[in-house]
Structures are given as structure tokens and as C-alpha cells.
Amino acid sequence: MEPTPLSEAKARLAAEIDKRADLLVDVSHQIHANPELCFEERFAHDLLTGVLEGEGLAVVRSARGVATAFEAAAGSVGARVAVVCEYDALPGIGHACGHNVIAAAGLGAGLAAAALADTLGGRVLVVGTPAEEGGGGKVPLIDGGTFADVEAALMVHPADADLAAMDVVALHQLHVSYTGEAAHAAAAPHMGRNALDAAVLGYVNVAALRQHIDPSERVHGIITDGGHRPNIVPHFARAEWIVRSSTVSRLEALEQRVLACLQAGTDAAGCEMQVEWIDPVYADMIDNAAIVERYQANALALGRTVRPPSRSARVVGSTDMGNVSYTVPSIHPMIQVAPPGVPIHTPAFAGFAAGPEGDRAVIDGAKALAFTVADLWLDAGLVERARAEWRAELSARGGAP
Ligand SMILES: [Zn+2]
Ligand SMILES: [Zn+2]
């Protein structure tokens, strides 16, 4: 059999997506109109799995024991490429991160790839990953083996610009409880041990630390409980922190420095401290240059110039796609749905995510991803190059989280 030329394959994938354009935009709008939070995405789960099943993919609902996750597979031979869908929303501001666009674009790419998988000799796995905004929903899927037999994982995320990548930092959340001794603040303060003092002294220590950490690192905290009345020495206080660093391996050292600051404050106040790290760690993102290059070329063919992040156009944040990128070669490009300067996580952005720009991003995103799947299927050298680059970058960053 003659190998199918890549450009012909991409034209056929585009036609498969155009055929489903109304369906994909409708899916995007329906998810947008039904925002669901962290691990509660039943509507999106049922909608997406219903469409995938209807088109004949082999669907596993509630994959790997996660109620609102799914896997949908097609194809029997060749490179196996995962297309990742996110679909959770934000409290109060709905789809202000535009995950409805991610879901619909991933669905479109997956359906097109599935339709041609046997003809082109490739395999596709559409992965539904809940709870990106805090629950780390991709981590149980990684641990459960979703990506074990996968050559590469692709997704596209909305933004206010077309960008090759997001500036992703590793993140770990920390909850701290302080216990002291209550006492009458006027009659017997010497009998008390002030838990609020412990929290405040720890806070001040971290504030001093912040001058002397890497410029890429961030530590931010709030005190959520600081006593009940000023005339009672607080016997209990509580704080929440987020610790971020450029890579997972650097994060650990910073965590120890933060803990030392908090412990010193606790010791000074004569109190006890209990710490709880909230897992999972969100890893930094290893963007695979070999695959990103193909995505850029594919998006350019659709009229989108995808630039590397710059000072004036960048999105800084954390995502559990970073954890996937430590598991298999991955990309996380950004697709423009809003005018420059309208950042994600704002009500204005939520509006654009279901507007004409969001709809265009669904179709263009689906095509750019599907074309990149075809590159991975038909250019065997690409899979090898991506894998070699990934291995080198993984060891440069200190290995798996
Ligand atoms: Zn977000
Ligand atoms: Zn997001």
C-alpha cells in the first residue's frame, strides 16, 4: 500500500471536522451554559461520551475510577496519540478559562482522527480529564495507566493570543493549623500561648524569605482563622499557602525553606503546628519542541500565527497537563479567543469563550490538533524525535515528580 501523503490526510481530516462544525460548536455552547466544578462535571462527561459513543469509538466512562473522567479509543495499529479534553469551570465566573473550547476542540480532533484511523494506520485516544482548576484530575489517570501506551498527548487552551506554550510553573498547596493555649487577654495573658502570633510570625518570616528566592518562584498565603475575640488569646489559627517554583525538583527545596519559616514562628510563639500538603503537586510543563513546531505549522495553514510567549504576550499559571508532560511527550499551546489584554479567569473572557471567536477556536483548534495527530501517525521519525527530546528534557529537569 502506498503511504497516504500527509497533505491529503490533513485535507480529509479538515473535511471530517467541517462536516461536524455545528455539532462541535453546539457542544462548546452546551458545556459553557452548564458550568461544573472540580470532579462534578457530570453534564460534560455524559455529553462528550454520548457523542463519542454515537460515532463508534470504544468509550470507557468514569475511567480509572474517576467518575467524570473518560477514555475513548479508535484505531488498531500505529502510533497512539492522546487528545486531552478539559471541561471544568470556575466558581462564580463559569467558563472563564474557556475549557468548553478545549473540550469541543479535542472532541473534534478525536472524531476526525477516529474516522480516518484505520485508513491512515494510526490510533487515537480521547481523554476526558476533569478538575484541572484545583483537583489535579489528570493525576489519577496518569497513575491508573491512561497514558502508558501513548506516544504523545496534545491539547489546546484558550487565551488572548495564539501562543506556542503557556509559562507553566510547578505548584504545591499547603494548609497549616496552629494550636496554642487560650487565656483571658487582659487578666492572664501570661497563661496563654497565642496561635495567631505563631501564624503571623511565620507569615513575616516567609515575607522576608521572598526577597531571597529565585525570581521565578512565588510563595503566597492567607490567614483564614485568627481567633474569635480580641479579649481571648487565640488558641487556634489557620493559614493556607501556595508554593510555586520553575520545576518540580526545585519546588521541594523551596517547600523546606517555607516550612522552616513557619516552624520558627511557631516555636517563637510556643505553639504547635500541623501541616498538610494538598496533593497532587502540579508539575511544570515540558513542552515538546518537535511536536509544537508541527502544531505551529498546522495552525499557520489555518491562518493563525502562533508565537512563542513573550513579555507582552504570555500566560503564566499552573496546570496538571504539566504532570502529563512528565509522563509522555506533550504540548499545551494557547489559541486566541479574546482580544489581547483580556486575561483568562475574568468574566469578560467567559463571554468570549462562547462568542464567535470561541467558536472559531473550536474549529481551528480541532483542525490544528487533528493535523498534528496525522504528523505523529505518518511521520514515524517525529515520534522518535519527540521521545528523544522528551527523555533529555526530563532528565535535565530532575526526573519525574
Ligand atoms: Zn484556569
Ligand atoms: Zn484552563
Short mmCIF file of N, CA and C in Angstrom, two decimals, residues 218-349:
data_model
loop_
_atom_site.label_atom_id
_atom_site.label_comp_id
_atom_site.label_asym_id
_atom_site.label_seq_id
_atom_site.Cartn_x
_atom_site.Cartn_y
_atom_site.Cartn_z
N ARG A 218 7.42 31.74 43.56
CA ARG A 218 6.36 32.52 44.20
C ARG A 218 5.89 31.78 45.45
N VAL A 219 5.65 32.53 46.53
CA VAL A 219 5.01 31.97 47.71
C VAL A 219 3.93 32.96 48.13
N HIS A 220 2.68 32.50 48.19
CA HIS A 220 1.63 33.42 48.64
C HIS A 220 0.70 32.73 49.62
N GLY A 221 0.32 33.49 50.65
CA GLY A 221 -0.50 32.87 51.69
C GLY A 221 -1.54 33.81 52.26
N ILE A 222 -2.53 33.22 52.91
CA ILE A 222 -3.52 33.99 53.65
C ILE A 222 -3.72 33.32 55.01
N ILE A 223 -4.17 34.13 55.98
CA ILE A 223 -4.55 33.57 57.28
C ILE A 223 -6.07 33.46 57.28
N THR A 224 -6.57 32.25 57.41
CA THR A 224 -8.01 32.03 57.26
C THR A 224 -8.73 32.00 58.60
N ASP A 225 -7.98 31.88 59.69
CA ASP A 225 -8.59 31.81 61.01
C ASP A 225 -7.61 32.44 61.99
N GLY A 226 -8.03 33.48 62.69
CA GLY A 226 -7.10 34.17 63.59
C GLY A 226 -7.71 34.48 64.94
N GLY A 227 -8.61 33.66 65.39
CA GLY A 227 -9.22 33.87 66.70
C GLY A 227 -10.63 34.38 66.60
N HIS A 228 -11.29 34.53 67.76
CA HIS A 228 -12.71 34.89 67.77
C HIS A 228 -12.96 36.28 68.33
N ARG A 229 -12.28 36.65 69.44
CA ARG A 229 -12.46 37.97 70.05
C ARG A 229 -11.09 38.44 70.55
N PRO A 230 -10.89 39.76 70.50
CA PRO A 230 -9.58 40.26 70.92
C PRO A 230 -9.29 40.03 72.40
N ASN A 231 -10.32 39.80 73.22
CA ASN A 231 -10.04 39.59 74.64
C ASN A 231 -9.79 38.12 75.00
N ILE A 232 -9.70 37.29 73.98
CA ILE A 232 -9.31 35.89 74.20
C ILE A 232 -8.01 35.63 73.44
N VAL A 233 -6.98 35.19 74.15
CA VAL A 233 -5.76 34.79 73.43
C VAL A 233 -6.12 33.63 72.51
N PRO A 234 -5.91 33.79 71.16
CA PRO A 234 -6.37 32.73 70.23
C PRO A 234 -5.64 31.42 70.47
N HIS A 235 -6.42 30.37 70.69
CA HIS A 235 -5.80 29.06 70.87
C HIS A 235 -5.69 28.31 69.54
N PHE A 236 -6.29 28.90 68.49
CA PHE A 236 -6.26 28.22 67.20
C PHE A 236 -6.11 29.25 66.09
N ALA A 237 -5.31 28.94 65.11
CA ALA A 237 -5.20 29.77 63.91
C ALA A 237 -4.93 28.85 62.73
N ARG A 238 -5.19 29.38 61.55
CA ARG A 238 -5.05 28.54 60.36
C ARG A 238 -4.61 29.40 59.19
N ALA A 239 -3.77 28.86 58.35
CA ALA A 239 -3.29 29.59 57.17
C ALA A 239 -3.24 28.66 55.97
N GLU A 240 -3.35 29.26 54.78
CA GLU A 240 -3.22 28.50 53.54
C GLU A 240 -2.15 29.16 52.68
N TRP A 241 -1.30 28.34 52.09
CA TRP A 241 -0.19 28.81 51.27
C TRP A 241 -0.17 28.10 49.92
N ILE A 242 0.35 28.82 48.93
CA ILE A 242 0.68 28.18 47.65
C ILE A 242 2.16 28.44 47.38
N VAL A 243 2.88 27.38 47.10
CA VAL A 243 4.32 27.48 46.84
C VAL A 243 4.55 27.09 45.38
N ARG A 244 5.20 27.99 44.63
CA ARG A 244 5.43 27.71 43.20
C ARG A 244 6.90 27.86 42.85
N SER A 245 7.37 26.97 41.99
CA SER A 245 8.74 27.05 41.52
C SER A 245 8.79 26.63 40.05
N SER A 246 9.93 26.89 39.42
CA SER A 246 10.01 26.66 37.97
C SER A 246 9.90 25.18 37.62
N THR A 247 10.40 24.31 38.48
CA THR A 247 10.28 22.87 38.22
C THR A 247 9.91 22.13 39.50
N VAL A 248 9.40 20.92 39.33
CA VAL A 248 9.03 20.09 40.48
C VAL A 248 10.24 19.84 41.38
N SER A 249 11.40 19.60 40.76
CA SER A 249 12.56 19.25 41.59
C SER A 249 13.03 20.46 42.40
N ARG A 250 12.90 21.67 41.86
CA ARG A 250 13.26 22.87 42.62
C ARG A 250 12.24 23.16 43.71
N LEU A 251 11.00 22.75 43.45
CA LEU A 251 9.90 23.04 44.37
C LEU A 251 10.17 22.47 45.77
N GLU A 252 10.72 21.27 45.80
CA GLU A 252 10.93 20.59 47.08
C GLU A 252 11.82 21.40 48.02
N ALA A 253 12.89 21.96 47.47
CA ALA A 253 13.81 22.75 48.30
C ALA A 253 13.11 24.00 48.83
N LEU A 254 12.30 24.62 47.99
CA LEU A 254 11.58 25.82 48.42
C LEU A 254 10.56 25.47 49.51
N GLU A 255 9.91 24.32 49.37
CA GLU A 255 8.95 23.87 50.38
C GLU A 255 9.63 23.78 51.75
N GLN A 256 10.85 23.23 51.78
CA GLN A 256 11.57 23.08 53.05
C GLN A 256 11.89 24.44 53.67
N ARG A 257 12.25 25.42 52.82
CA ARG A 257 12.56 26.76 53.33
C ARG A 257 11.30 27.42 53.90
N VAL A 258 10.18 27.22 53.24
CA VAL A 258 8.91 27.79 53.73
C VAL A 258 8.55 27.15 55.07
N LEU A 259 8.68 25.83 55.15
CA LEU A 259 8.35 25.14 56.40
C LEU A 259 9.24 25.64 57.55
N ALA A 260 10.52 25.89 57.25
CA ALA A 260 11.42 26.39 58.30
C ALA A 260 10.94 27.75 58.81
N CYS A 261 10.49 28.61 57.92
CA CYS A 261 9.96 29.91 58.32
C CYS A 261 8.74 29.75 59.22
N LEU A 262 7.84 28.86 58.83
CA LEU A 262 6.61 28.68 59.59
C LEU A 262 6.90 28.05 60.95
N GLN A 263 7.82 27.10 60.96
CA GLN A 263 8.17 26.43 62.22
C GLN A 263 8.82 27.40 63.19
N ALA A 264 9.68 28.30 62.67
CA ALA A 264 10.34 29.28 63.53
C ALA A 264 9.31 30.18 64.21
N GLY A 265 8.29 30.61 63.44
CA GLY A 265 7.23 31.44 64.03
C GLY A 265 6.47 30.68 65.10
N THR A 266 6.23 29.41 64.84
CA THR A 266 5.51 28.56 65.79
C THR A 266 6.31 28.39 67.08
N ASP A 267 7.59 28.13 66.92
CA ASP A 267 8.47 27.95 68.08
C ASP A 267 8.52 29.23 68.91
N ALA A 268 8.64 30.36 68.23
CA ALA A 268 8.74 31.64 68.94
C ALA A 268 7.50 31.90 69.78
N ALA A 269 6.35 31.46 69.28
CA ALA A 269 5.09 31.70 70.00
C ALA A 269 4.77 30.58 70.98
N GLY A 270 5.62 29.57 71.05
CA GLY A 270 5.38 28.46 71.98
C GLY A 270 4.17 27.63 71.61
N CYS A 271 3.89 27.53 70.33
CA CYS A 271 2.70 26.81 69.87
C CYS A 271 3.09 25.54 69.13
N GLU A 272 2.07 24.82 68.68
CA GLU A 272 2.27 23.64 67.84
C GLU A 272 1.73 23.94 66.45
N MET A 273 2.33 23.27 65.48
CA MET A 273 1.90 23.49 64.09
C MET A 273 1.67 22.15 63.42
N GLN A 274 0.57 22.07 62.67
CA GLN A 274 0.29 20.86 61.87
C GLN A 274 0.22 21.27 60.42
N VAL A 275 1.01 20.60 59.57
CA VAL A 275 0.99 20.97 58.16
C VAL A 275 0.38 19.84 57.33
N GLU A 276 -0.36 20.27 56.31
CA GLU A 276 -0.94 19.31 55.39
C GLU A 276 -0.68 19.79 53.97
N TRP A 277 0.17 19.07 53.25
CA TRP A 277 0.38 19.39 51.83
C TRP A 277 -0.79 18.84 51.05
N ILE A 278 -1.38 19.67 50.22
CA ILE A 278 -2.55 19.25 49.45
C ILE A 278 -2.08 18.71 48.11
N ASP A 279 -2.16 17.41 47.94
CA ASP A 279 -1.73 16.78 46.69
C ASP A 279 -2.86 16.82 45.67
N PRO A 280 -2.59 16.69 44.40
CA PRO A 280 -1.26 16.45 43.86
C PRO A 280 -0.46 17.74 43.65
N VAL A 281 0.85 17.57 43.57
CA VAL A 281 1.71 18.63 43.05
C VAL A 281 1.35 18.84 41.59
N TYR A 282 1.23 20.10 41.16
CA TYR A 282 1.12 20.38 39.73
C TYR A 282 2.53 20.58 39.19
N ALA A 283 2.89 19.75 38.23
CA ALA A 283 4.25 19.84 37.68
C ALA A 283 4.36 20.98 36.68
N ASP A 284 5.60 21.42 36.44
CA ASP A 284 5.87 22.34 35.34
C ASP A 284 5.61 21.60 34.03
N MET A 285 5.60 22.34 32.94
CA MET A 285 5.24 21.75 31.64
C MET A 285 6.49 21.57 30.79
N ILE A 286 6.70 20.34 30.34
CA ILE A 286 7.77 20.08 29.38
C ILE A 286 7.14 20.16 27.99
N ASP A 287 7.21 21.33 27.36
CA ASP A 287 6.63 21.48 26.02
C ASP A 287 7.55 20.82 25.01
N ASN A 288 7.01 19.91 24.23
CA ASN A 288 7.84 19.17 23.29
C ASN A 288 8.02 19.97 22.00
N ALA A 289 9.24 20.47 21.81
CA ALA A 289 9.51 21.38 20.69
C ALA A 289 9.23 20.74 19.34
N ALA A 290 9.57 19.44 19.21
CA ALA A 290 9.37 18.77 17.92
C ALA A 290 7.89 18.75 17.54
N ILE A 291 7.02 18.56 18.54
CA ILE A 291 5.57 18.50 18.25
C ILE A 291 4.99 19.91 18.15
N VAL A 292 5.46 20.80 19.03
CA VAL A 292 4.96 22.19 18.98
C VAL A 292 5.21 22.80 17.61
N GLU A 293 6.39 22.50 17.05
CA GLU A 293 6.74 23.00 15.71
C GLU A 293 5.68 22.60 14.69
N ARG A 294 5.23 21.35 14.77
CA ARG A 294 4.20 20.87 13.84
C ARG A 294 2.87 21.58 14.10
N TYR A 295 2.55 21.74 15.38
CA TYR A 295 1.30 22.45 15.70
C TYR A 295 1.33 23.86 15.11
N GLN A 296 2.48 24.54 15.26
CA GLN A 296 2.59 25.90 14.74
C GLN A 296 2.38 25.93 13.22
N ALA A 297 3.01 24.98 12.53
CA ALA A 297 2.87 24.93 11.07
C ALA A 297 1.42 24.63 10.69
N ASN A 298 0.78 23.74 11.43
CA ASN A 298 -0.60 23.38 11.14
C ASN A 298 -1.55 24.54 11.40
N ALA A 299 -1.29 25.30 12.49
CA ALA A 299 -2.13 26.46 12.79
C ALA A 299 -1.92 27.56 11.75
N LEU A 300 -0.67 27.71 11.31
CA LEU A 300 -0.37 28.72 10.29
C LEU A 300 -1.15 28.43 9.01
N ALA A 301 -1.26 27.15 8.67
CA ALA A 301 -2.02 26.76 7.48
C ALA A 301 -3.49 27.15 7.61
N LEU A 302 -3.95 27.35 8.84
CA LEU A 302 -5.34 27.75 9.10
C LEU A 302 -5.44 29.26 9.28
N GLY A 303 -4.33 29.97 9.10
CA GLY A 303 -4.34 31.43 9.20
C GLY A 303 -4.01 31.96 10.57
N ARG A 304 -3.50 31.11 11.46
CA ARG A 304 -3.14 31.56 12.81
C ARG A 304 -1.63 31.54 12.97
N THR A 305 -1.07 32.70 13.30
CA THR A 305 0.36 32.77 13.56
C THR A 305 0.58 32.54 15.05
N VAL A 306 1.20 31.42 15.36
CA VAL A 306 1.40 31.01 16.76
C VAL A 306 2.82 31.38 17.18
N ARG A 307 2.92 32.33 18.12
CA ARG A 307 4.25 32.81 18.52
C ARG A 307 4.67 32.22 19.86
N PRO A 308 5.99 32.17 20.08
CA PRO A 308 6.43 31.79 21.43
C PRO A 308 6.00 32.86 22.42
N PRO A 309 5.81 32.51 23.69
CA PRO A 309 5.43 33.52 24.69
C PRO A 309 6.50 34.62 24.75
N SER A 310 6.06 35.85 24.98
CA SER A 310 6.99 36.98 25.10
C SER A 310 6.57 37.82 26.31
N ARG A 311 7.34 38.86 26.59
CA ARG A 311 6.99 39.75 27.72
C ARG A 311 5.61 40.33 27.57
N SER A 312 5.26 40.68 26.33
CA SER A 312 3.97 41.36 26.12
C SER A 312 2.83 40.37 25.90
N ALA A 313 3.13 39.17 25.49
CA ALA A 313 2.07 38.18 25.26
C ALA A 313 2.47 36.86 25.90
N ARG A 314 1.92 36.60 27.07
CA ARG A 314 2.21 35.35 27.75
C ARG A 314 1.09 35.04 28.72
N VAL A 315 0.97 33.76 29.06
CA VAL A 315 0.03 33.35 30.09
C VAL A 315 0.84 32.57 31.12
N VAL A 316 0.88 33.07 32.35
CA VAL A 316 1.62 32.40 33.42
C VAL A 316 0.61 31.67 34.30
N GLY A 317 0.91 30.43 34.64
CA GLY A 317 0.00 29.70 35.52
C GLY A 317 0.49 28.30 35.77
N SER A 318 -0.40 27.48 36.32
CA SER A 318 -0.08 26.08 36.58
C SER A 318 -1.19 25.23 36.00
N THR A 319 -0.84 24.03 35.56
CA THR A 319 -1.83 23.11 35.00
C THR A 319 -1.37 21.67 35.23
N ASP A 320 -2.32 20.77 35.42
CA ASP A 320 -1.95 19.36 35.58
C ASP A 320 -1.57 18.72 34.25
N MET A 321 -1.68 19.47 33.14
CA MET A 321 -1.10 18.98 31.89
C MET A 321 0.41 18.87 32.06
N GLY A 322 0.97 19.67 32.97
CA GLY A 322 2.39 19.54 33.29
C GLY A 322 2.72 18.12 33.75
N ASN A 323 1.85 17.54 34.58
CA ASN A 323 2.08 16.17 35.05
C ASN A 323 2.05 15.19 33.89
N VAL A 324 1.12 15.42 32.94
CA VAL A 324 1.08 14.56 31.74
C VAL A 324 2.39 14.69 30.97
N SER A 325 2.93 15.92 30.91
CA SER A 325 4.15 16.15 30.12
C SER A 325 5.36 15.48 30.75
N TYR A 326 5.28 15.12 32.04
CA TYR A 326 6.35 14.33 32.66
C TYR A 326 6.16 12.83 32.39
N THR A 327 5.02 12.47 31.78
CA THR A 327 4.69 11.07 31.53
C THR A 327 4.89 10.69 30.07
N VAL A 328 4.48 11.58 29.16
CA VAL A 328 4.67 11.36 27.72
C VAL A 328 4.97 12.70 27.06
N PRO A 329 5.59 12.71 25.89
CA PRO A 329 5.81 13.97 25.16
C PRO A 329 4.47 14.69 24.95
N SER A 330 4.42 15.98 25.29
CA SER A 330 3.14 16.69 25.32
C SER A 330 3.27 18.12 24.80
N ILE A 331 2.14 18.68 24.38
CA ILE A 331 2.09 20.11 24.06
C ILE A 331 0.86 20.74 24.69
N HIS A 332 0.95 22.04 24.97
CA HIS A 332 -0.14 22.81 25.58
C HIS A 332 -0.15 24.21 24.96
N PRO A 333 -0.37 24.29 23.63
CA PRO A 333 -0.40 25.62 23.01
C PRO A 333 -1.67 26.37 23.39
N MET A 334 -1.66 27.69 23.19
CA MET A 334 -2.79 28.54 23.51
C MET A 334 -3.41 29.05 22.20
N ILE A 335 -4.73 29.07 22.14
CA ILE A 335 -5.43 29.52 20.93
C ILE A 335 -6.25 30.77 21.27
N GLN A 336 -6.17 31.75 20.40
CA GLN A 336 -6.79 33.04 20.70
C GLN A 336 -8.32 32.96 20.60
N VAL A 337 -8.99 33.37 21.68
CA VAL A 337 -10.46 33.51 21.64
C VAL A 337 -10.89 34.89 22.11
N ALA A 338 -9.94 35.68 22.63
CA ALA A 338 -10.30 37.00 23.15
C ALA A 338 -9.26 38.02 22.67
N PRO A 339 -9.62 39.31 22.62
CA PRO A 339 -8.65 40.32 22.18
C PRO A 339 -7.48 40.38 23.16
N PRO A 340 -6.30 40.80 22.68
CA PRO A 340 -5.13 40.90 23.57
C PRO A 340 -5.46 41.74 24.80
N GLY A 341 -5.04 41.28 25.95
CA GLY A 341 -5.27 42.03 27.18
C GLY A 341 -6.51 41.60 27.95
N VAL A 342 -7.30 40.67 27.39
CA VAL A 342 -8.43 40.10 28.16
C VAL A 342 -7.97 38.77 28.71
N PRO A 343 -7.54 38.75 29.99
CA PRO A 343 -6.93 37.51 30.51
C PRO A 343 -7.97 36.45 30.87
N ILE A 344 -7.50 35.19 30.90
CA ILE A 344 -8.34 34.11 31.37
C ILE A 344 -8.69 34.35 32.85
N HIS A 345 -9.72 33.67 33.32
CA HIS A 345 -10.21 33.80 34.70
C HIS A 345 -10.83 35.16 34.96
N THR A 346 -11.41 35.78 33.93
CA THR A 346 -12.18 37.01 34.12
C THR A 346 -13.56 36.80 33.48
N PRO A 347 -14.59 37.48 34.01
CA PRO A 347 -15.93 37.35 33.41
C PRO A 347 -15.93 37.72 31.92
N ALA A 348 -15.12 38.72 31.53
CA ALA A 348 -15.07 39.11 30.12
C ALA A 348 -14.61 37.95 29.26
N PHE A 349 -13.61 37.21 29.75
CA PHE A 349 -13.09 36.08 28.98
C PHE A 349 -14.17 35.00 28.82
#
